[in-house]
Coordinates of C-alpha atoms and ligand atoms in Angstrom, one line a residue:
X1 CA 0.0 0.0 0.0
X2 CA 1.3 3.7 -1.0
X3 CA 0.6 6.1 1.2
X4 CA 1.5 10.1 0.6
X5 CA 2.6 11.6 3.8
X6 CA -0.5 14.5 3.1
X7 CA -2.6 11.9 3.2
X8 CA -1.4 10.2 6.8
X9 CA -1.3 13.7 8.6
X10 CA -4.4 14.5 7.4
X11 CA -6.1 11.6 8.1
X12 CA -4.9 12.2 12.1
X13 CA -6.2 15.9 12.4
X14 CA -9.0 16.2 10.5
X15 CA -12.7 15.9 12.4
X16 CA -15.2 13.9 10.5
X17 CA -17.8 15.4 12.8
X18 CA -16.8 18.4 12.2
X19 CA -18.2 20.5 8.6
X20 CA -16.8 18.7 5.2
X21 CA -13.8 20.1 3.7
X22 CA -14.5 22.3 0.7
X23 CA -11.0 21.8 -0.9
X24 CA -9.5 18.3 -2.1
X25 CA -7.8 16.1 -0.6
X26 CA -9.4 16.8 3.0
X27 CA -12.9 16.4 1.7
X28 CA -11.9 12.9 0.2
X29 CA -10.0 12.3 3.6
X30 CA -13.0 13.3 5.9
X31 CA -15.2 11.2 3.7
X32 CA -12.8 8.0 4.3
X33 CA -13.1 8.6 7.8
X34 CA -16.9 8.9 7.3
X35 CA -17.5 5.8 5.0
X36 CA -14.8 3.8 7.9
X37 CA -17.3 4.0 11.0
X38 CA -20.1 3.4 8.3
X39 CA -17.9 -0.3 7.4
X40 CA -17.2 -1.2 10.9
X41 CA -20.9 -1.0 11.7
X42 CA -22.0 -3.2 8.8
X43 CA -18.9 -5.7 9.4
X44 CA -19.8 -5.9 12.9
X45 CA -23.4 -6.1 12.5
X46 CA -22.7 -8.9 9.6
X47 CA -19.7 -10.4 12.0
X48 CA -17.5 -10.4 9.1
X49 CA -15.2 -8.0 7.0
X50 CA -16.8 -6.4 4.2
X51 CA -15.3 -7.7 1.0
X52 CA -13.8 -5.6 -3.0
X53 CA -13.3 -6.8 -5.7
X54 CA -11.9 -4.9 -8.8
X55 CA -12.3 -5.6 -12.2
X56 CA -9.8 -3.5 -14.4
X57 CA -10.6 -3.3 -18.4
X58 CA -8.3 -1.4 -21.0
X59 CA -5.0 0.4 -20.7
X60 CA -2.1 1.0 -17.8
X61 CA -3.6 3.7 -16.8
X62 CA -7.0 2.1 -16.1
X63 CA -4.7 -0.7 -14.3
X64 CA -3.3 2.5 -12.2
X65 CA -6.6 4.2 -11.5
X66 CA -7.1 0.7 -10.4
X67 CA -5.1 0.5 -7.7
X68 CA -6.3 4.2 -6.7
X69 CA -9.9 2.9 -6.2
X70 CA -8.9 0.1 -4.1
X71 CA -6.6 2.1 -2.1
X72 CA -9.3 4.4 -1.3
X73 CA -11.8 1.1 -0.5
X74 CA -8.9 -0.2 1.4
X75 CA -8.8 2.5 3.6
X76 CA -12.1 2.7 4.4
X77 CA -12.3 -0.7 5.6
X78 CA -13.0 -3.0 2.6
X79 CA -10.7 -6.3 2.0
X80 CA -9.7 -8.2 -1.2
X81 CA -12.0 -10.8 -2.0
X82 CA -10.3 -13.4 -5.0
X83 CA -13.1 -13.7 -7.0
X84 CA -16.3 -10.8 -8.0
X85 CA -19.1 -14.3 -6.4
X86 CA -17.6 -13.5 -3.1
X87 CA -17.0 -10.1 -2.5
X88 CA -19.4 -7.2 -1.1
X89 CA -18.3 -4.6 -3.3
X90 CA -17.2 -4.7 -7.2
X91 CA -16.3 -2.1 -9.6
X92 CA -15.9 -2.4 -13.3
X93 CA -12.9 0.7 -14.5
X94 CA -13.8 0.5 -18.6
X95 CA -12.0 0.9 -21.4
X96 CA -14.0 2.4 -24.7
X97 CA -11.7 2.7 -27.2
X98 CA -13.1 -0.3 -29.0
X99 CA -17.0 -0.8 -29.4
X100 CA -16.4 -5.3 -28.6
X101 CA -15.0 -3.5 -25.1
X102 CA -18.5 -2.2 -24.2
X103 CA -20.3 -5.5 -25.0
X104 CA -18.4 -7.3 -22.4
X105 CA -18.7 -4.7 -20.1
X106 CA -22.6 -4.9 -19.8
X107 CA -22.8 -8.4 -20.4
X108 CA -20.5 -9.0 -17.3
X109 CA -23.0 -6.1 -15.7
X110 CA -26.0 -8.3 -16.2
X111 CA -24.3 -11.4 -14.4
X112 CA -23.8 -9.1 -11.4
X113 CA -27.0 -8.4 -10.8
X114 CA -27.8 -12.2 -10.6
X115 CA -25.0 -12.1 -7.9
X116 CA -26.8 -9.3 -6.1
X117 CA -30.3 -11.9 -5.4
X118 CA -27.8 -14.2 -3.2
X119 CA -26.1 -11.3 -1.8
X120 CA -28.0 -8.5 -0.7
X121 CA -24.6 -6.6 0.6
X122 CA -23.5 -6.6 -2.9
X123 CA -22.7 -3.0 -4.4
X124 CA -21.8 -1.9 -7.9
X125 CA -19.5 0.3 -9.0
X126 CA -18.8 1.8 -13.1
X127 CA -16.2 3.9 -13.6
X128 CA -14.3 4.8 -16.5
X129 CA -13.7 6.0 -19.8
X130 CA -18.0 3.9 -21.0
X131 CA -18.8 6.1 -18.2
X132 CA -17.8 9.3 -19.9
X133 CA -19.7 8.4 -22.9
X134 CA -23.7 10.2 -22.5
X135 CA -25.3 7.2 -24.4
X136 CA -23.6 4.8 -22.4
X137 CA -24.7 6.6 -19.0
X138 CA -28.7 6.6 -21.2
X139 CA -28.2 3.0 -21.1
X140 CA -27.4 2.8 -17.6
X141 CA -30.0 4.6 -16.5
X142 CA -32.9 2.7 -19.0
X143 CA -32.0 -0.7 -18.4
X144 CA -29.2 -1.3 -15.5
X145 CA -30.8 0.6 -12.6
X146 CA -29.1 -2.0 -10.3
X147 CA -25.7 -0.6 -10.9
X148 CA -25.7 1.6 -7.4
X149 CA -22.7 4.5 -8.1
X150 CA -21.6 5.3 -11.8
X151 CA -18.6 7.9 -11.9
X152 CA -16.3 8.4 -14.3
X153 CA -12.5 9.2 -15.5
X154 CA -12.5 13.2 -13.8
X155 CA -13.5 11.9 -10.4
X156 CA -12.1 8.9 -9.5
X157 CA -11.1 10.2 -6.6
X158 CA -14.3 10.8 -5.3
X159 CA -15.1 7.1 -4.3
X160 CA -15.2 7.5 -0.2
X161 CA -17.4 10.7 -1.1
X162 CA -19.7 9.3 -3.9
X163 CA -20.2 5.8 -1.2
X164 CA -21.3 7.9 1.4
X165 CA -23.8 9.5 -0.7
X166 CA -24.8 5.8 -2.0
X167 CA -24.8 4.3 1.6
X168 CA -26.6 7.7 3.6
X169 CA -29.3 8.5 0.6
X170 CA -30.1 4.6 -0.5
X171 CA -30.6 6.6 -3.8
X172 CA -28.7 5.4 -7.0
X173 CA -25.3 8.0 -7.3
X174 CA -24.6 8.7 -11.0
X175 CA -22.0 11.4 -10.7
X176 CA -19.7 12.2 -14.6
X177 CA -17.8 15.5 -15.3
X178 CA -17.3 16.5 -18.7
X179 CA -13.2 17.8 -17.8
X180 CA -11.3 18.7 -15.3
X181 CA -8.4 20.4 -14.3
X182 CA -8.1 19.4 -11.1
X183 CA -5.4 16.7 -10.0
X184 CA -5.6 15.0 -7.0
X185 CA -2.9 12.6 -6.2
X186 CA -2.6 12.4 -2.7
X187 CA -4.9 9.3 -1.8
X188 CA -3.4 6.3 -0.9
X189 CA -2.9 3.3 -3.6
X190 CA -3.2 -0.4 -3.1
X191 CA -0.2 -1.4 -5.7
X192 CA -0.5 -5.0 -7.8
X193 CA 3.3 -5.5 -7.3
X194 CA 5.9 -4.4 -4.7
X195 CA 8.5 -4.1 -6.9
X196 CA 7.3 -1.5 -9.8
X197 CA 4.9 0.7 -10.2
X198 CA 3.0 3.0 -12.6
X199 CA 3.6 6.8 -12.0
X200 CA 0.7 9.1 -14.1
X201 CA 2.7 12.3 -15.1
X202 CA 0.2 13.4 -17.4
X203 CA -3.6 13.0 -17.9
X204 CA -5.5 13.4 -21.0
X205 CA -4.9 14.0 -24.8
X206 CA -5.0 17.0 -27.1
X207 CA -4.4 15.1 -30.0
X208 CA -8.0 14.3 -31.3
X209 CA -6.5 11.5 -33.6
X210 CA -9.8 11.0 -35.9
X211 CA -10.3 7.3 -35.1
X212 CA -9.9 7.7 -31.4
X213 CA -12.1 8.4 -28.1
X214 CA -9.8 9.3 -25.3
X215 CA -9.5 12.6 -25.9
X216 CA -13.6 12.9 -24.8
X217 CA -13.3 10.5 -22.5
X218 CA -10.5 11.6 -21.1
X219 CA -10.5 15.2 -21.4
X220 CA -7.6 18.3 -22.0
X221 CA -3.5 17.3 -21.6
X222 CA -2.6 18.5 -18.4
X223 CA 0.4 17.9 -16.6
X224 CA 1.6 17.3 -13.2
X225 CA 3.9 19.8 -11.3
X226 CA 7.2 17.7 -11.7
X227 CA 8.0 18.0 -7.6
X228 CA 4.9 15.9 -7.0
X229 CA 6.0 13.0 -9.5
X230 CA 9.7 13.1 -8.1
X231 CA 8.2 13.5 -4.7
X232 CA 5.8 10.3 -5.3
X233 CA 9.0 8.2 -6.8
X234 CA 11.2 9.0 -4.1
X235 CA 8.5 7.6 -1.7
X236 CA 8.0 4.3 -3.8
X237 CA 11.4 3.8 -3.8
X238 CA 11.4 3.9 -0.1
X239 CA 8.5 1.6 -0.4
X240 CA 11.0 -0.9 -1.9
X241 CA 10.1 -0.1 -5.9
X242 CA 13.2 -0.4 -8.6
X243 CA 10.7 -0.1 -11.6
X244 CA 9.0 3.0 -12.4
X245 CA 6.0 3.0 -15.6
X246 CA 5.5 6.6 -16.2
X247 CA 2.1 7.0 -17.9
X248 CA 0.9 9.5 -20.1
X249 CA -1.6 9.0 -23.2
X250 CA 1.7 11.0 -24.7
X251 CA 4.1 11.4 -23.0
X252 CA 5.9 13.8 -25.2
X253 CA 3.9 16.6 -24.7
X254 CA 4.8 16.5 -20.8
X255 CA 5.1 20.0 -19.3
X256 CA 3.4 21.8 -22.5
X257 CA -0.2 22.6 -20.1
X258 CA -0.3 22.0 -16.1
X259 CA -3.4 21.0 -14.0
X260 CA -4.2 23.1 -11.0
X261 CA -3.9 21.8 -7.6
X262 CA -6.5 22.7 -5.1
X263 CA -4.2 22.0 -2.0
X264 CA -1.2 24.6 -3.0
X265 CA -2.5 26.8 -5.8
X266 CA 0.0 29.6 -5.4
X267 CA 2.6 26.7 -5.8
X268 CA 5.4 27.6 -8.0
X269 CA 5.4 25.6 -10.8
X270 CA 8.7 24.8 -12.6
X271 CA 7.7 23.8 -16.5
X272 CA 10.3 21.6 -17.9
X273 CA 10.3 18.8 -20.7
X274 CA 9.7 15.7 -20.6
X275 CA 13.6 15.2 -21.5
X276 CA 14.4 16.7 -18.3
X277 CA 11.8 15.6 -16.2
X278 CA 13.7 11.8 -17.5
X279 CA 16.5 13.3 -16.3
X280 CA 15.8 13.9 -13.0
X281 CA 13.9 10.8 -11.8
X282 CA 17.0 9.0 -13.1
X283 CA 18.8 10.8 -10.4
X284 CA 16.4 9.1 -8.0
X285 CA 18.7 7.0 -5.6
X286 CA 17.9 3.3 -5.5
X287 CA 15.7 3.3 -8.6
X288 CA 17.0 0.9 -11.0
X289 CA 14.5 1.1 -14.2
X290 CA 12.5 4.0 -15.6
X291 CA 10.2 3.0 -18.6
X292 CA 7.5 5.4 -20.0
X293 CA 4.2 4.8 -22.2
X294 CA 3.4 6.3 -24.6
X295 CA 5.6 8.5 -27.5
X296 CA 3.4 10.1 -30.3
X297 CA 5.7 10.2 -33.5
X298 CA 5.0 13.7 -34.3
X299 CA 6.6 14.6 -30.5
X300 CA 9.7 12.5 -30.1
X301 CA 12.6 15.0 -29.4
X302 CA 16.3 14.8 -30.5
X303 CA 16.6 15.9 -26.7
X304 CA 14.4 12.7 -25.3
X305 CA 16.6 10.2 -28.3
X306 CA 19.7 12.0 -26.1
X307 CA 18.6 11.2 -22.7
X308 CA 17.7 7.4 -23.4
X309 CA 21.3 7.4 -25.3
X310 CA 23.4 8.2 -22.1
X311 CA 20.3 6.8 -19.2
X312 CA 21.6 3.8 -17.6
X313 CA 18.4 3.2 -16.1
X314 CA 15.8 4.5 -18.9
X315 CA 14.9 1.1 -20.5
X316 CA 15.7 -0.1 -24.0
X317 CA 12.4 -0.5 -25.1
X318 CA 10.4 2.3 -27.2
X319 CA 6.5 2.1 -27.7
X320 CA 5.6 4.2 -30.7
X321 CA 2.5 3.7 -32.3
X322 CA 2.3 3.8 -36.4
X323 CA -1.6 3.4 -36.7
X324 CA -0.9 3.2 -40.6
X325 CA 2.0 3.2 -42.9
X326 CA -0.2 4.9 -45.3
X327 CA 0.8 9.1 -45.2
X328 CA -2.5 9.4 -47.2
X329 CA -4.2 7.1 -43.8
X330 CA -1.8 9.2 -41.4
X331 CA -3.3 12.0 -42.9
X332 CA -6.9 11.1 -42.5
X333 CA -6.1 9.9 -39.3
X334 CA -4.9 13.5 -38.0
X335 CA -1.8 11.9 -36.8
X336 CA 0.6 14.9 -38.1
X337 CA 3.7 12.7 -39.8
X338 CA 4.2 10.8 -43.0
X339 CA 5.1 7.4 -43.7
X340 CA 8.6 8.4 -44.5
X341 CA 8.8 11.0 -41.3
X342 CA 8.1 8.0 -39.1
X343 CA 10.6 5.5 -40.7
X344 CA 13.2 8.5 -41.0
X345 CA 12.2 9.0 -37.4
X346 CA 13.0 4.9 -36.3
X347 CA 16.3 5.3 -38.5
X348 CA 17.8 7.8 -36.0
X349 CA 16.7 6.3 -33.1
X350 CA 18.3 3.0 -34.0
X351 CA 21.3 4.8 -35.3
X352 CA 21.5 6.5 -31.3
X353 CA 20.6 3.7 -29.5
X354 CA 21.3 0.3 -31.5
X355 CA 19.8 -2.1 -28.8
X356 CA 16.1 -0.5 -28.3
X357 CA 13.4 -2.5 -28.9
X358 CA 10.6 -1.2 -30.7
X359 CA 7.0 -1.8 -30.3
X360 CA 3.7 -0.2 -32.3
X361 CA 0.3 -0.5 -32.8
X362 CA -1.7 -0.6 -36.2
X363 CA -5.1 0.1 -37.3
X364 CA -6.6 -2.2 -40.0
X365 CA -9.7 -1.2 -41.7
X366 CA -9.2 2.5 -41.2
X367 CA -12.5 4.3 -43.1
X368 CA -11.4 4.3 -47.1
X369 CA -8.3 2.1 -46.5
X370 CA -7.4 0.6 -49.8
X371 CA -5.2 -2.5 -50.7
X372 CA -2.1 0.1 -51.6
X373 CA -3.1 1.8 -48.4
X374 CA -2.4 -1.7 -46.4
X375 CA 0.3 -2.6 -48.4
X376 CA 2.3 0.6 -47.2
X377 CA 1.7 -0.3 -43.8
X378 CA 3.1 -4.2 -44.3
X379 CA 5.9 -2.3 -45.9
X380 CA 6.2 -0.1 -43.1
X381 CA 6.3 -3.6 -40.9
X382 CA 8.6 -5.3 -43.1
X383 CA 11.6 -2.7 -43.1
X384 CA 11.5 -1.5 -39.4
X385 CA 11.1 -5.1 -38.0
X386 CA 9.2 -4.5 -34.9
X387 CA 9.5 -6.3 -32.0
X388 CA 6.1 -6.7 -31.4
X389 CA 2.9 -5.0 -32.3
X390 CA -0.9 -5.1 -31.0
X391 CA -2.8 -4.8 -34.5
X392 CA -6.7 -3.4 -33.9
X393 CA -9.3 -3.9 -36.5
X394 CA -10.8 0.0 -36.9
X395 CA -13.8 0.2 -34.3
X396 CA -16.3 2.8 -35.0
X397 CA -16.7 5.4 -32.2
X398 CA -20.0 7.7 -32.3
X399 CA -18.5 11.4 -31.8
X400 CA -15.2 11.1 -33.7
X401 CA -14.3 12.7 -37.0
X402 CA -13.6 9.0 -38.5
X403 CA -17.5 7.7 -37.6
X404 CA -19.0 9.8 -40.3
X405 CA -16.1 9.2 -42.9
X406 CA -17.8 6.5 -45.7
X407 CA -15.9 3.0 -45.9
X408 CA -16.7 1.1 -48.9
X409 CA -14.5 -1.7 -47.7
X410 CA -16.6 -5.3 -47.3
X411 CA -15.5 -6.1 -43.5
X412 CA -14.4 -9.7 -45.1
X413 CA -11.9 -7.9 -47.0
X414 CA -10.1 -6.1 -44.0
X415 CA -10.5 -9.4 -41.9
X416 CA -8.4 -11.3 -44.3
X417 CA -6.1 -7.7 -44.5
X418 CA -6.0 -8.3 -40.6
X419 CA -5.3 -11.6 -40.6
X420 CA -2.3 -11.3 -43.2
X421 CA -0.8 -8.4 -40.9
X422 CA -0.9 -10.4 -38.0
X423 CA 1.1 -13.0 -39.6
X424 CA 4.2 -11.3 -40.6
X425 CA 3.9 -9.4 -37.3
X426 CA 4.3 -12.7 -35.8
X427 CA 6.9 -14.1 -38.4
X428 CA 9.1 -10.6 -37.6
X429 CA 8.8 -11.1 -34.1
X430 CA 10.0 -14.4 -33.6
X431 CA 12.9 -14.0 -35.7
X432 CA 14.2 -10.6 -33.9
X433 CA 13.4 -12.4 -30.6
X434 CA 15.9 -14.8 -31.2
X435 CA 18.6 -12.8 -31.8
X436 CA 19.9 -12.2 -28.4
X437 CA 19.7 -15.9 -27.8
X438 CA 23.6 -16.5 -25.9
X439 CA 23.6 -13.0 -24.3
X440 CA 23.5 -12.6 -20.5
X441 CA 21.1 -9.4 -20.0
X442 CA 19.3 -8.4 -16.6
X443 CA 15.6 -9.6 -16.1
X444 CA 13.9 -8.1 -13.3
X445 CA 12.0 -11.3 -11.3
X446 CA 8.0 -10.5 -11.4
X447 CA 6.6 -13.6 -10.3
X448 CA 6.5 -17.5 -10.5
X449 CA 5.9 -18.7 -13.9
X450 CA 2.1 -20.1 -14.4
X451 CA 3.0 -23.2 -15.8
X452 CA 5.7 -24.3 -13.9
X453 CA 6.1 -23.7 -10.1
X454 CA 9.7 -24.0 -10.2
X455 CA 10.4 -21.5 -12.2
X456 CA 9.9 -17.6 -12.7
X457 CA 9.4 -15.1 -14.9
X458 CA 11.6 -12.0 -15.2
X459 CA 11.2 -9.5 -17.9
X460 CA 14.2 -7.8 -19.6
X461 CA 15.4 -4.3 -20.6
X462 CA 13.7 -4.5 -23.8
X463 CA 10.4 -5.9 -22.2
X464 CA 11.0 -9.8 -23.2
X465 CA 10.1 -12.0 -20.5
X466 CA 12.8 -14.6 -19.8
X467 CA 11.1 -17.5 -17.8
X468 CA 14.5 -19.7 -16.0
X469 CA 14.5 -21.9 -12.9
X470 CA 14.2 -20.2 -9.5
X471 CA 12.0 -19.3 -6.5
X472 CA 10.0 -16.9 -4.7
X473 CA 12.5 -15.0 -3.0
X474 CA 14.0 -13.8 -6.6
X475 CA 10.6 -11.8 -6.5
X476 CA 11.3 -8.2 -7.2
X477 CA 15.0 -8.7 -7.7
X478 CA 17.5 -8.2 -11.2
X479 CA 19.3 -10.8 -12.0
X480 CA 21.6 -11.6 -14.8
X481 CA 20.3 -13.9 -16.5
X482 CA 21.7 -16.6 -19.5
X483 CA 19.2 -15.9 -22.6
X484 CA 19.7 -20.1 -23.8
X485 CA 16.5 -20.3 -26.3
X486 CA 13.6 -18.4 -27.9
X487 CA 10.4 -19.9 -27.7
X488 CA 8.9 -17.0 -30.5
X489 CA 7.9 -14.1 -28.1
X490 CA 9.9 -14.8 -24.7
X491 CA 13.3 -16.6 -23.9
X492 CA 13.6 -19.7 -21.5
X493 CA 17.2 -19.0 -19.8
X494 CA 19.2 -19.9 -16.7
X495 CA 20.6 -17.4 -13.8
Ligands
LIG501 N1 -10.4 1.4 -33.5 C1 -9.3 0.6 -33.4 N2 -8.2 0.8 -32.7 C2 -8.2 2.0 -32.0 N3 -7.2 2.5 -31.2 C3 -7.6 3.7 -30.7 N4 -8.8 4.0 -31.2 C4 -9.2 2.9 -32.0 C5 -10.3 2.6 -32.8 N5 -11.3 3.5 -32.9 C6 -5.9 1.8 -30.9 C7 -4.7 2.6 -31.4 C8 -4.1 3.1 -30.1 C9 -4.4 1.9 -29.2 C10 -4.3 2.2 -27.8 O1 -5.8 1.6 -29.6 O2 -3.9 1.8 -32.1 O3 -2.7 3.3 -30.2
LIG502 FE1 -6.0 8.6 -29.0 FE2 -4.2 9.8 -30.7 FE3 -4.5 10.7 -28.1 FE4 -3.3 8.4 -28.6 S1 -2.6 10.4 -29.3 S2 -4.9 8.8 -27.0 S3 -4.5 7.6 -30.4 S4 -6.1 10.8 -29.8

């Protein structure tokens, strides 16, 4: 559990008697001290603990809001059931940037509320980027009235708040904001590993690529004061982390537009890049591996290619999405470079730093995409040589540019297109996987492998997993590790 030191003084002093807070944090803190009498009744009353469960969908920073949301429920007295059938509490944080994401979503919805008949306790939480969407929350209200507290992406922090209302009023809470530019980051977080963690720097998106969502769901870029994010590592280090994941929906762009924070609003705020903000977290003491997600093309600074160059700690692995390798696509797709800016663009990077691994993701079936138009992008594949890519068939989403553009394309047509893609991906990757076979390379330990119990799983600079005989106490730890064989997409080895 990550606690900010705000959050631990001001949990002592302040009076949950006492009026509620106008500013943020204290009001969330005076509402977990609220919601924690209101959980030690119930549990006492029930003569048991109250039970979460959280069910993540999409992205790492869904996965990090995540771990927000059951910090807060934490706090407030809930503990981790191991399955959604037993616990008292579940919430669903969704993802939306395809439309096959939604379906699951209120599928898995309507097996909840069978769960609800054999437990009365049972409360359900939405949250998320569906919940930003105003058809989705139509939905919600028409046909899924059992769903007790829908918030969205702005507010996550509001949970101890938004429960008390649920648990005081008995009245459904559906609370969404449309932006922000607040940032609250003091609450505590209940991390999935020990070892590493995700560290947002940055929270929504200016870049209205046509195809995509987030920026509505998400809201306006805006930055965090880098004191706070060097502040925050310095205390996970001390928490025993070596890895840090800082998240942005681009990265790049860190520094260009700052949130306001409601505790110190007079607080100086230094603007640097996101370069230099690199720069300075590598100073951390005791950190061992900085890795960020993710670059937009159009953004990717000589200065940032410099900084990874001479980082002992940044890792050698790059995520930079290509979407198409069709400029005419790229430029439908508002993504601001061509074909031959992005390749020109991987050339210097590899040129700098030789042993990066690069990883992108594609869109098949963009609106209008022709044969020639695919082709470009398999050409794209075929002379860069990716590591690995996640390939996406195009998903329609109502209220972007890209769902009113015509596609004349039969869907069987980009299937096959999709299919064929996929392939050479897959060809490309287990050839370019095996070429460190021999080397001895560091692999950070994450966990005991899944299929075999005597061994674990470490993953590498370059974000290869490397499974190799070992134990439990190798959890969390680097260690150098004898690459022996490639099984296509991960190494076995030996310490
Ligand atoms: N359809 C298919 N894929 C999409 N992505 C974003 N929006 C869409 C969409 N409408 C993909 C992009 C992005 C990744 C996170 O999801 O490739 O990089
Ligand atoms: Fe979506 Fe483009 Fe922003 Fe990425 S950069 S989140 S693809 S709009």
């Amino acid at each position: 559990m990550y606690y900010n030191p705000y959050f631990e003084e001001t949990l002592q002093k302040i009076d949950e008697t006492g009026p509620i807070p106008e500013r943020e944090p204290d009001r969330q803190i005076y509402f977990v001290k609220k919601m924690r009498k209101l959980v030690k009744e119930k549990s006492d009353q029930l003569g048991r603990p109250l039970t979460c469960f959280p069910q993540t969908f999409g992205c790492q920073m869904n996965a990090r809001d995540s771990e927000k949301l059951l910090g807060i429920l934490k706090e407030i007295g809930y503990v981790e059931a191991s399955k959604e059938e037993e616990a008292d509490f579940v919430f669903y944080n969704t993802c939306t940037v395809r439309e096959n994401a939604n379906q699951r979503v209120y599928g898995r919805l309507g097996y909840l509320n069978r769960l609800k008949r054999s437990n009365p306790e049972l409360q359900i939480a939405m949250c998320g980027c569906m919940a930003q969407e105003p058809s989705v929350i139509e939905t919600l209200k028409k046909s899924y009235r059992f769903v007790d507290i829908v918030f969205g992406t702005h507010n996550i922090f509001k949970l101890a708040e938004l429960m008390y209302r649920r648990w005081t009023t008995g009245e459904r809470v559906i609370e969404i904001w449309n932006d922000t530019n607040q940032i609250v980051e003091e609450l505590p977080a209940q991390r999935k590993y020990a070892f590493k963690s995700g560290v947002n720097i940055m929270f929504g998106c200016n870049n209205f690529c046509s195809y995509c969502i987030v920026p509505y769901v998400r809201g306006r870029e805006r930055s965090r004061n880098p004191e706070d994010i060097l502040q925050e590592i310095r205390e996970l280090v001390q928490d025993g982390v070596v890895e840090v994941m800082l998240l942005g929906q681009n990265v790049n762009s860190y520094g260009k537009s700052y949130g306001t924070y409601d505790r110190e609003l007079d607080k100086q705020k230094r603007s640097i890049s996101f370069a230099e903000l690199l720069r300075e977290v590598e100073q951390i003491e005791g950190l061992e591996r900085i890795r960020f997600m993710t670059s937009h093309p159009k953004d990717l600074s000589d200065e940032l290619i410099e900084v990874m160059k001479h980082s002992s700690k940044i890792c050698r692995h790059l995520h930079l999405p290509l979407q198409s390798g069709s400029s005419r696509v790229l430029k439908a797709m508002n993504r601001h470079y061509t074909k031959e800016q992005y390749l020109a663009l991987v050339e210097k990077i590899r040129r700098e730093i030789p042993d990066l691994s690069l990883t992108t993701d594609i869109i098949v079936g963009f609106p209008g995409e022709t044969e020639e138009d695919f082709e470009e992008t398999m050409d794209v594949v075929r002379r860069v040589r990716f590591d690995s890519a996640f390939t996406f068939l195009y998903s329609k989403r109502i209220g972007t540019p890209a769902a009113s553009m015509y596609d004349p394309t039969p869907p069987a047509v980009i299937q096959e297109r999709f299919e064929r893609l996929l392939r050479e991906v897959q060809r490309i990757s287990a050839e370019v996987c095996c070429k460190d076979v021999g080397q001895i390379q560091k692999a950070l330990v994450e966990g005991i492998d899944e299929k075999n119990p005597e061994f674990v799983t470490g993953r590498l600079s370059n974000n290869i997993m490397v499974h190799f005989r070992g134990d439990a106490s190798l959890i969390g730890k680097i260690v150098e590790v004898r690459l022996e064989e490639s099984r296509g997409f991960y190494y076995i080895g030996s310490v």
